XYZ file of C-alpha atoms in Angstrom:
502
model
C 0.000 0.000 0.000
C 2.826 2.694 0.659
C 3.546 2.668 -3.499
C -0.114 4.802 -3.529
C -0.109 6.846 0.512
C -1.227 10.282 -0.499
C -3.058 8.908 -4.095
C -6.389 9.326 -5.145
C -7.314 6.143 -6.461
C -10.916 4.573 -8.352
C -12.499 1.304 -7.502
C -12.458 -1.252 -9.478
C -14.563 -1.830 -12.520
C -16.458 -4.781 -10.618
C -17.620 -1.869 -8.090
C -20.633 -0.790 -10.551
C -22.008 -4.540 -10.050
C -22.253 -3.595 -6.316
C -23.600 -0.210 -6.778
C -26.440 -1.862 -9.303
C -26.948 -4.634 -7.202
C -27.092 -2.318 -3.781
C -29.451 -0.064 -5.908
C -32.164 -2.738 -6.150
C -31.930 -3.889 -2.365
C -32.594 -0.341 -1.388
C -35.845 -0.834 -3.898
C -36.670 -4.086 -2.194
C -36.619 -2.959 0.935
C -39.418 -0.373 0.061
C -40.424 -2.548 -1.802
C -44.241 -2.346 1.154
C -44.560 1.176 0.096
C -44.153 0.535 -3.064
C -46.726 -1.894 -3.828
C -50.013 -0.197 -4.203
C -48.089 1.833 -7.230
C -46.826 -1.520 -8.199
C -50.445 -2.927 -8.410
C -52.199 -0.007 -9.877
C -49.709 -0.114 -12.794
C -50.157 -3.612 -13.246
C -53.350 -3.351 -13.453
C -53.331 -0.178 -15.938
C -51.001 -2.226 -18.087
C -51.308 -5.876 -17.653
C -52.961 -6.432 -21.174
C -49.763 -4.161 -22.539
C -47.167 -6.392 -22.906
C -45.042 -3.467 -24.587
C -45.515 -1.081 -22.155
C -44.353 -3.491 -19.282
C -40.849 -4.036 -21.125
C -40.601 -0.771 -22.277
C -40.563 0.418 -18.462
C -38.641 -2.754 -17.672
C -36.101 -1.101 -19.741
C -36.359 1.784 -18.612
C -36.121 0.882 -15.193
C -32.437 -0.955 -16.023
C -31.119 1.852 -18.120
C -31.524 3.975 -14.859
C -30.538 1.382 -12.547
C -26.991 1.298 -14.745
C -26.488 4.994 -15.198
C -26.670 5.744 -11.596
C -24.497 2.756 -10.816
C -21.973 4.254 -13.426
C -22.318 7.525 -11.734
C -21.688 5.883 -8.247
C -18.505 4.190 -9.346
C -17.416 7.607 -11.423
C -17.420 9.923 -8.473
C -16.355 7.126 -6.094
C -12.232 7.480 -4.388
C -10.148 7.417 -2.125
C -6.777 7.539 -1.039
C -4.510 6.735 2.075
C -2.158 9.424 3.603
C -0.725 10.479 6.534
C -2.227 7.329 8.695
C -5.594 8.265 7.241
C -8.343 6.907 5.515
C -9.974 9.166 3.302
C -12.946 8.514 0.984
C -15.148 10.966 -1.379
C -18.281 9.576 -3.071
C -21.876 10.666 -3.674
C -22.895 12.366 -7.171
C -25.369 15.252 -6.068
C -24.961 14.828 -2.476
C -21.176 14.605 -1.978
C -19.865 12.480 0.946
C -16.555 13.231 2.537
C -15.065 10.836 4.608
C -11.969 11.506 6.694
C -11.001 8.617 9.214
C -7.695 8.463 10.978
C -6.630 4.888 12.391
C -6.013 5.361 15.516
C -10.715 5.689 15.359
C -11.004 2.965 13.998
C -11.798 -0.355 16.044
C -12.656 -2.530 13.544
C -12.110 -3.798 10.317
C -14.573 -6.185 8.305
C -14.629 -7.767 4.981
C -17.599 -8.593 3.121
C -17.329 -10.427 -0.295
C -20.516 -10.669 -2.392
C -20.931 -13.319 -4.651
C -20.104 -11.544 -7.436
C -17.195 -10.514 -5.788
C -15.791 -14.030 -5.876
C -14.539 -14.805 -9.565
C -12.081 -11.752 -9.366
C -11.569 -12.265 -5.698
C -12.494 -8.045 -5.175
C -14.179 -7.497 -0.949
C -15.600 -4.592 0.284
C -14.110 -3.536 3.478
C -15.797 -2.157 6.468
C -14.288 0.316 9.054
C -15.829 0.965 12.208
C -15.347 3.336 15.043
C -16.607 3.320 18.756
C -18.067 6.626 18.006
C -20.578 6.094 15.808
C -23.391 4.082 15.992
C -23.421 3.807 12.107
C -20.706 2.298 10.107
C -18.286 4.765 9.819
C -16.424 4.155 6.187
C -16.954 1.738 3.197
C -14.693 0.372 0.284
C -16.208 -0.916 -1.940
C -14.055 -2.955 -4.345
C -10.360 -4.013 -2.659
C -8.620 -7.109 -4.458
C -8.518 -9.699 -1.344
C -4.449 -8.744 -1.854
C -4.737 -5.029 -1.320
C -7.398 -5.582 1.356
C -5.398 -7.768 3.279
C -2.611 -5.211 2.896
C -4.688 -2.349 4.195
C -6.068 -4.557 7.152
C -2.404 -5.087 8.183
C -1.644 -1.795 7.575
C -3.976 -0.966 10.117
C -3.691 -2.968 12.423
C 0.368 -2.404 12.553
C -0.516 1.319 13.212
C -2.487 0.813 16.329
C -0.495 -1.901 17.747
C 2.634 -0.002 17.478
C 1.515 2.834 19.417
C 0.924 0.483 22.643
C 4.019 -2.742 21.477
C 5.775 -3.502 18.804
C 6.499 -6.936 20.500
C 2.720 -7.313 20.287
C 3.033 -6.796 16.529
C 5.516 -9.436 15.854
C 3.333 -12.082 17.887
C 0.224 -10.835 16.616
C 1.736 -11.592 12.894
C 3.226 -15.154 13.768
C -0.031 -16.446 15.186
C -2.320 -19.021 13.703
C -5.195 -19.159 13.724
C -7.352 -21.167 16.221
C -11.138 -22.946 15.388
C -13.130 -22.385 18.259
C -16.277 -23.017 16.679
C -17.848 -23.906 13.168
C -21.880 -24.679 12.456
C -23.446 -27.696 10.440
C -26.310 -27.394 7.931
C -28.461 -28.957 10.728
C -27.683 -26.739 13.165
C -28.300 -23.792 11.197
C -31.758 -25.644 10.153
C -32.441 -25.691 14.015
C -31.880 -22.135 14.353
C -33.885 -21.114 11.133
C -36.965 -22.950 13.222
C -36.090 -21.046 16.812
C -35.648 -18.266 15.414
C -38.590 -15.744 14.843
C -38.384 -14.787 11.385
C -41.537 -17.231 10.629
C -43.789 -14.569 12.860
C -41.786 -11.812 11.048
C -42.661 -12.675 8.087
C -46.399 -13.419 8.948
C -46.298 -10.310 10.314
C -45.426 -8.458 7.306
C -47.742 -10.173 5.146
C -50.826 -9.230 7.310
C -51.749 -6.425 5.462
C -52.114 -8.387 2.375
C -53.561 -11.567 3.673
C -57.206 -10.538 2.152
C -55.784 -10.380 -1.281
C -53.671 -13.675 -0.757
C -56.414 -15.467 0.860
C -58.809 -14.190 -2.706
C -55.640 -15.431 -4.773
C -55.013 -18.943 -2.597
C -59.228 -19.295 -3.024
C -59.249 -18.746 -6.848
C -56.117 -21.003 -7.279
C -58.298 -23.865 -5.758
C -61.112 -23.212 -8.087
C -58.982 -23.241 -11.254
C -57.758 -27.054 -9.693
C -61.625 -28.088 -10.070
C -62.751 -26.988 -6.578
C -66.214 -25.208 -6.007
C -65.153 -23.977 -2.770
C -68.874 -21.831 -2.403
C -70.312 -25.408 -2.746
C -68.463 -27.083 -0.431
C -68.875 -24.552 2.229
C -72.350 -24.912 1.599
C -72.835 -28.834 1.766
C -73.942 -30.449 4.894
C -72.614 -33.714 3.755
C -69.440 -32.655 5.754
C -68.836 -33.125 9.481
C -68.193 -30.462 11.751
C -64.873 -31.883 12.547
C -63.658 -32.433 8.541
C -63.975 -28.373 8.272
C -61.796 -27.806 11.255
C -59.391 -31.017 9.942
C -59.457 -29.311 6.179
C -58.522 -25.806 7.765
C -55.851 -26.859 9.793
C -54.510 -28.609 7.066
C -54.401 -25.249 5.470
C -52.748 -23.941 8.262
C -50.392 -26.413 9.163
C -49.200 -26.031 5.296
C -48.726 -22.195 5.509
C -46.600 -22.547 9.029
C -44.445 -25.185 7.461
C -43.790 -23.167 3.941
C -42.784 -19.842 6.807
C -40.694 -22.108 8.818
C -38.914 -23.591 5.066
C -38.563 -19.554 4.532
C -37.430 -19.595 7.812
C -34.706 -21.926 7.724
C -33.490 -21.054 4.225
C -33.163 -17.515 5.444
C -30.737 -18.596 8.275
C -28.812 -21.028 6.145
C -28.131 -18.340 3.882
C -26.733 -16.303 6.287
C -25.109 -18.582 8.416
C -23.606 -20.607 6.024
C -19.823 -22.266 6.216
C -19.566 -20.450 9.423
C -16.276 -20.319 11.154
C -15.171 -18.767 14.621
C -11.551 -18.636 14.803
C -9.463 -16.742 17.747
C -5.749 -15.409 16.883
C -3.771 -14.047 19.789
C -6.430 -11.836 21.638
C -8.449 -11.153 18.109
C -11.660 -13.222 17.239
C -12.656 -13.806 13.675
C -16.032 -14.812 12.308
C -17.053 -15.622 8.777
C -19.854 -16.154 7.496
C -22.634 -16.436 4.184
C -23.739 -17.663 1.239
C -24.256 -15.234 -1.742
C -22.399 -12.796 0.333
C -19.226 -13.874 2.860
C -18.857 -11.862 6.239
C -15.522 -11.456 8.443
C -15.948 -9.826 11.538
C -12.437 -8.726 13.685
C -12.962 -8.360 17.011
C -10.068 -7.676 19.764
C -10.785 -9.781 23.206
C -10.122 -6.358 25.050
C -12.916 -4.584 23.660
C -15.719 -7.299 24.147
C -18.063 -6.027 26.632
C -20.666 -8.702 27.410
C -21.143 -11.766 26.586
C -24.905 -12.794 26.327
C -26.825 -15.901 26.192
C -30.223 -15.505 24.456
C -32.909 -18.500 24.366
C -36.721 -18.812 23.520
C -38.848 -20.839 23.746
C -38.164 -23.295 20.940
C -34.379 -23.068 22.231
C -34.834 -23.980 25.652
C -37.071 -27.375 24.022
C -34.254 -27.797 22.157
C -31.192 -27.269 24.485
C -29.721 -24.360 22.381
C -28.428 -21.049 23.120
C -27.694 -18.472 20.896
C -24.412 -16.832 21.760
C -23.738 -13.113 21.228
C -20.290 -11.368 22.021
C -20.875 -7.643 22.193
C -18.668 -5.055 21.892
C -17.863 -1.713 21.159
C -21.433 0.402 19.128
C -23.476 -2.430 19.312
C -26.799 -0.739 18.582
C -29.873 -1.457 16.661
C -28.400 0.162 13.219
C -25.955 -2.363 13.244
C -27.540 -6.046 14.638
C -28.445 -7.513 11.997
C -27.406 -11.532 11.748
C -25.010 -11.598 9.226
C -23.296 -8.143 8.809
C -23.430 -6.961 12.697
C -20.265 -4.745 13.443
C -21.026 -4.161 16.968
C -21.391 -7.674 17.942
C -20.497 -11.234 17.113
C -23.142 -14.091 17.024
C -22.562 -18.087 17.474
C -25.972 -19.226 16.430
C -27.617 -22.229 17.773
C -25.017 -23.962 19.798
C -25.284 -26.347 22.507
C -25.345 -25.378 26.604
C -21.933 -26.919 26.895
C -20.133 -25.207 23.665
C -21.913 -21.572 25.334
C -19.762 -22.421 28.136
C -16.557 -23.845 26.470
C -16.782 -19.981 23.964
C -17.471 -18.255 27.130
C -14.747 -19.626 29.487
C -12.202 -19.038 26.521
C -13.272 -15.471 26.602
C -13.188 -14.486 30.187
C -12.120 -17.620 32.020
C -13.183 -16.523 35.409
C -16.936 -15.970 34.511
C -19.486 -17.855 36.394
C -22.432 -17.311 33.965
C -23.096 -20.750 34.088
C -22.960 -21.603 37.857
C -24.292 -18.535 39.279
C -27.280 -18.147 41.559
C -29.255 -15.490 40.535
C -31.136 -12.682 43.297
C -34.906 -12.487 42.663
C -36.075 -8.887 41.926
C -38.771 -7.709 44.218
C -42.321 -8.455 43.729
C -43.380 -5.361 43.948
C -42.411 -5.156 40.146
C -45.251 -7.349 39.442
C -47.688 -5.494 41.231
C -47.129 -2.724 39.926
C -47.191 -3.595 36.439
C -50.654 -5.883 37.173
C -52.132 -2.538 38.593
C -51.042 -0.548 35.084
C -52.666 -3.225 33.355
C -55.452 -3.127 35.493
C -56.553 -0.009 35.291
C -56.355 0.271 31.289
C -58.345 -2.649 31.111
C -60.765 -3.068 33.517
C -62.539 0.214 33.213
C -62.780 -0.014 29.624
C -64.383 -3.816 30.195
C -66.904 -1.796 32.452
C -67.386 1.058 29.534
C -68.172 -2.131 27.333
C -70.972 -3.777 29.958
C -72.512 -0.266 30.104
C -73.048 0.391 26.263
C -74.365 -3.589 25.871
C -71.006 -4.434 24.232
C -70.885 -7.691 26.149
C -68.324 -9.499 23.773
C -66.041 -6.416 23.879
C -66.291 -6.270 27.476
C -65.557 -10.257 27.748
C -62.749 -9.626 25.397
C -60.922 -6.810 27.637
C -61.162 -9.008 30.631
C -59.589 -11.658 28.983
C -57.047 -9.238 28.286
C -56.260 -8.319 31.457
C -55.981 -12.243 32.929
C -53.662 -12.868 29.880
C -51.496 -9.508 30.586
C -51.180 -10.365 34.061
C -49.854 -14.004 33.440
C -47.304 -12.716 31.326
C -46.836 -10.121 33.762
C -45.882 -12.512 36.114
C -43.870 -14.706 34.326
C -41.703 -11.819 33.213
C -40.903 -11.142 37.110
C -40.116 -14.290 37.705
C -37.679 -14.321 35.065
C -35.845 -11.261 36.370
C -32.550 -12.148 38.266
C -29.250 -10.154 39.713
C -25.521 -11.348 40.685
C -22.472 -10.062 41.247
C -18.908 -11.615 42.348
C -15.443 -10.086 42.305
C -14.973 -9.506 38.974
C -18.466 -9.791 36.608
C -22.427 -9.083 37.228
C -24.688 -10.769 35.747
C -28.414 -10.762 34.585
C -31.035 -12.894 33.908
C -34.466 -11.906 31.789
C -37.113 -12.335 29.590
C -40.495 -13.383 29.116
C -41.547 -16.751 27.038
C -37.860 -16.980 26.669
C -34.742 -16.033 28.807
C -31.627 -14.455 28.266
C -28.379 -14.579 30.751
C -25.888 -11.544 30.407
C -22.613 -11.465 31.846
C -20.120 -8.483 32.089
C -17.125 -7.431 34.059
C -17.637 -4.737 36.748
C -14.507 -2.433 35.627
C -15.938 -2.030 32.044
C -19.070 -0.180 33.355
C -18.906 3.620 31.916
C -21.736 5.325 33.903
C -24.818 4.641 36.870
C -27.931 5.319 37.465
C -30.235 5.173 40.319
C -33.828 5.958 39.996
C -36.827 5.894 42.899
C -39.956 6.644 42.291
C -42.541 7.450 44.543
C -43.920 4.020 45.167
C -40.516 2.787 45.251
C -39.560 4.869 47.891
C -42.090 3.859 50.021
C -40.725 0.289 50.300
C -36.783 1.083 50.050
C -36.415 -0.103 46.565
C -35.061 1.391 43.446
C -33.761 0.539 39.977
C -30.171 0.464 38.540
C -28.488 1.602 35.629
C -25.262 0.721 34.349
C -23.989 1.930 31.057
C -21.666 0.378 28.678
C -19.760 0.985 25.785
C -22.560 -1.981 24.257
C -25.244 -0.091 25.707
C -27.467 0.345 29.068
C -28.469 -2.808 31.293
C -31.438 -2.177 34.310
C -31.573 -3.802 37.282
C -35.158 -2.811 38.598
C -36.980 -2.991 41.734
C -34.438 -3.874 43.793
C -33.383 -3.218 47.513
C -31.712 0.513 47.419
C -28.641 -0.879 49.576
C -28.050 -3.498 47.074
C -28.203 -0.886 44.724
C -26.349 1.447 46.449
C -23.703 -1.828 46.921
C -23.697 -2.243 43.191
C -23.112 1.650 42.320
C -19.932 1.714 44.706
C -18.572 -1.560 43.628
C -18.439 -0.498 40.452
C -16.869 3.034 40.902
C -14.734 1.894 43.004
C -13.557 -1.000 40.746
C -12.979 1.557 37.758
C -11.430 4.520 40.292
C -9.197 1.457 41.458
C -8.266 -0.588 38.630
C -7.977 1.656 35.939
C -8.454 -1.126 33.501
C -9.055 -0.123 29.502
C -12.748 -0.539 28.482
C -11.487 -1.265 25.066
């Protein structure tokens, strides 16, 4: 890389693929709001076949031109133990990013990346909550060369005997993830509800479409809802059928989703730095330095805990909601589906003195359960009454039920609410249907919070905050000198320490 510090250089060719390609996700993922125009106009021109691939080819002529203007005003150079990138064609980006910001480097490699071996890599900061800088097309060699690059530049401002090992160690395989066990965690996961959930709106013009395709097979579906040669019980059997054939087709969605993003997937630790990779059409490689992980979380629902799997998430440094997604997250790294015992094995080789799987966990007062039964009360009850009192007895049936349902669920998230702390880590336990287990040492907490409200006061309770560089974690309705004990402990552990958070 030094033959071109201080050059402005182009991407590659290969780049206006990616910008064409990146053009039509960004479509697709309008692609709700776009539908009613979608319909209307293929409805206005259904019967013109010329007019649909006249605007067909329309649509690609302007999908290539702005990729060619992408890749046109698209550079960047390196100088001065910089990064610094210019791009946009009416509204101009300017990206400068020294190296001594930037925490972590990623590569992705499309698919159609792969023939001339080009990656886009990823450089993000602990400043922003958004990925901080992008190039698009690097040659794997020039990549690798910038990586190191890098790398070199922040490790020789704290040891450049921490170089030298850092470049002679191999790689070790912590962890890797079969086609079944990716198939498990497409059916735990909750991308089938997702994706029922998205398709709601539309279910009255799918349900007219499913209808219609039975009739074209022969069916007079009017006729047989209309027979009384049936049974009672052969309706219900025929719709479930229906049913059970639409969950299973989500759930096939489902699991092909998580196989694509999952796939061939590799956890790998060198020195202190662990490596994922990861995907299908498009591979993933994650960096992330031991010292800046900052919890380690185990996250189960309800079809996990039948099936005795965990899903393990290392967070670390910006790992917020813009950036959590499965297979591209930079703030976090995610084992999917793996068994109680291999949680514990990637866990112990993280921080070996955890006890996330041995502690005993606090109970948080019940007094968080009553008061969340009395919100629910309240909301629901008098509106069941308002019901009774203009003859809406179904309504009013309907809000009670309500209120017994909210209060179960009420009550089972309570009881999944648990505290601990030893010398070095606190940990917490939550959830609802499901349950999640969080871990975290005490020096890496970055600000606290405690909070009483009236009706805590009254009973000497309150509710902690702790802040990290990941994010916030609460610890509510607890006794105020056990939060008062947790506030010092971890003050004084930063004051005293002076550990690095990252």
């Amino acid at each position: 890389m030094t033959n071109y510090q201080g050059q402005w250089l182009k991407l590659s060719p290969v780049a206006i693929i990616y910008f064409a390609v990146q053009f039509v996700k960004d479509v697709g993922n309008n692609l709700i709001y776009l539908l009613p125009a979608i319909l209307v106009g293929y409805n206005q021109f259904s019967e013109n076949g010329l007019a649909i691939i006249s605007g067909l080819a329309a649509l690609l002529l302007f999908v290539a031109i702005s990729a060619l203007l992408k890749f046109y005003f698209y550079q960047y150079r390196l100088t001065d133990g910089r990064v610094q990138i210019h791009s946009g064609v009416f509204q101009k980006n300017h990206i400068d990013l020294p190296f001594e910001r930037i925490q972590n480097v990623r590569f992705e490699q499309p698919i159609f990346y792969r023939p001339s071996n080009h990656v886009c890599m990823l450089l993000d900061t602990a400043g922003s909550s958004k990925l901080e800088a992008k190039i698009i097309a690097l040659s794997k060699g020039v990549a690798e060369s910038l990586k190191q690059e890098i790398l070199s530049h922040k490790t020789e401002q704290a040891s450049s005997a921490e170089t030298e090992s850092t470049e002679t160690e191999q790689e070790q395989l912590l962890n890797s993830r079969s086609v079944q066990d990716l198939v498990i965690h497409g059916l735990a996961s909750n991308r089938i509800w997702i994706v029922l959930g998205a398709l709601a709106p539309f279910f009255n013009s799918l349900s007219e479409k499913f209808i219609a395709g039975i009739e074209n097979l022969g069916v007079d579906v009017d006729a047989l809802m209309a027979s009384s040669q049936y049974a009672f019980w052969q309706y219900v059997l025929f719709f479930l059928s229906i049913a059970f054939v639409v969950i299973a087709f989500m759930a096939l969605i489902s699991i092909l989703g998580s196989v694509i993003t999952f796939y061939d997937f590799k956890l790998t630790r060198s020195n202190d730095r662990y490596i994922r990779r990861n995907g299908f059409f498009t591979r993933h490689e994650v960096v992330m330095k031991l010292s800046r992980l900052q919890m380690i979380v185990y996250q189960q629902n309800w079809l996990d805990r039948i099936l005795q799997r965990v899903n393990l998430k290392f967070e670390q440094l910006g790992a917020s909601l813009d950036r959590q997604s499965a297979g591209a997250s930079g703030g976090k790294i995610m084992v999917p589906s793996v068994t109680q015992g291999e949680a514990n094995a990637l866990a112990s080789d993280a921080w070996p003195e955890n006890k996330l799987s041995a502690i005993n966990y606090h109970p948080v007062s019940k007094r968080l359960a009553i008061r969340n039964t009395l919100i629910a009360f309240w909301l629901l009850i008098p509106l069941a009454i308002a019901f009774i009192y203009f003859d809406q007895a179904e309504l009013s049936v309907a809000a009670g039920g309500l209120f017994i349902l909210t209060t179960g669920l009420v009550i089972l998230s309570w009881k999944r609410w648990g505290y601990a702390m030893d010398e070095q880590f606190i940990y917490i336990r939550k959830g609802l249907i499901g349950v999640n287990y969080r871990c975290f040492p005490i020096h890496k907490v970055q600000q606290t919070q405690l909070h009483q409200s009236w009706f805590m006061r009254r009973f000497q309770l309150c509710s902690v905050r702790l802040v990290l560089a990941c994010g916030g974690q609460t610890l509510p309705f607890i006794k105020r000198t056990t939060g008062e004990k947790y506030i010092d402990t971890c003050l004084y552990q930063v004051e005293a320490l002076r550990k690095s958070w990252m």
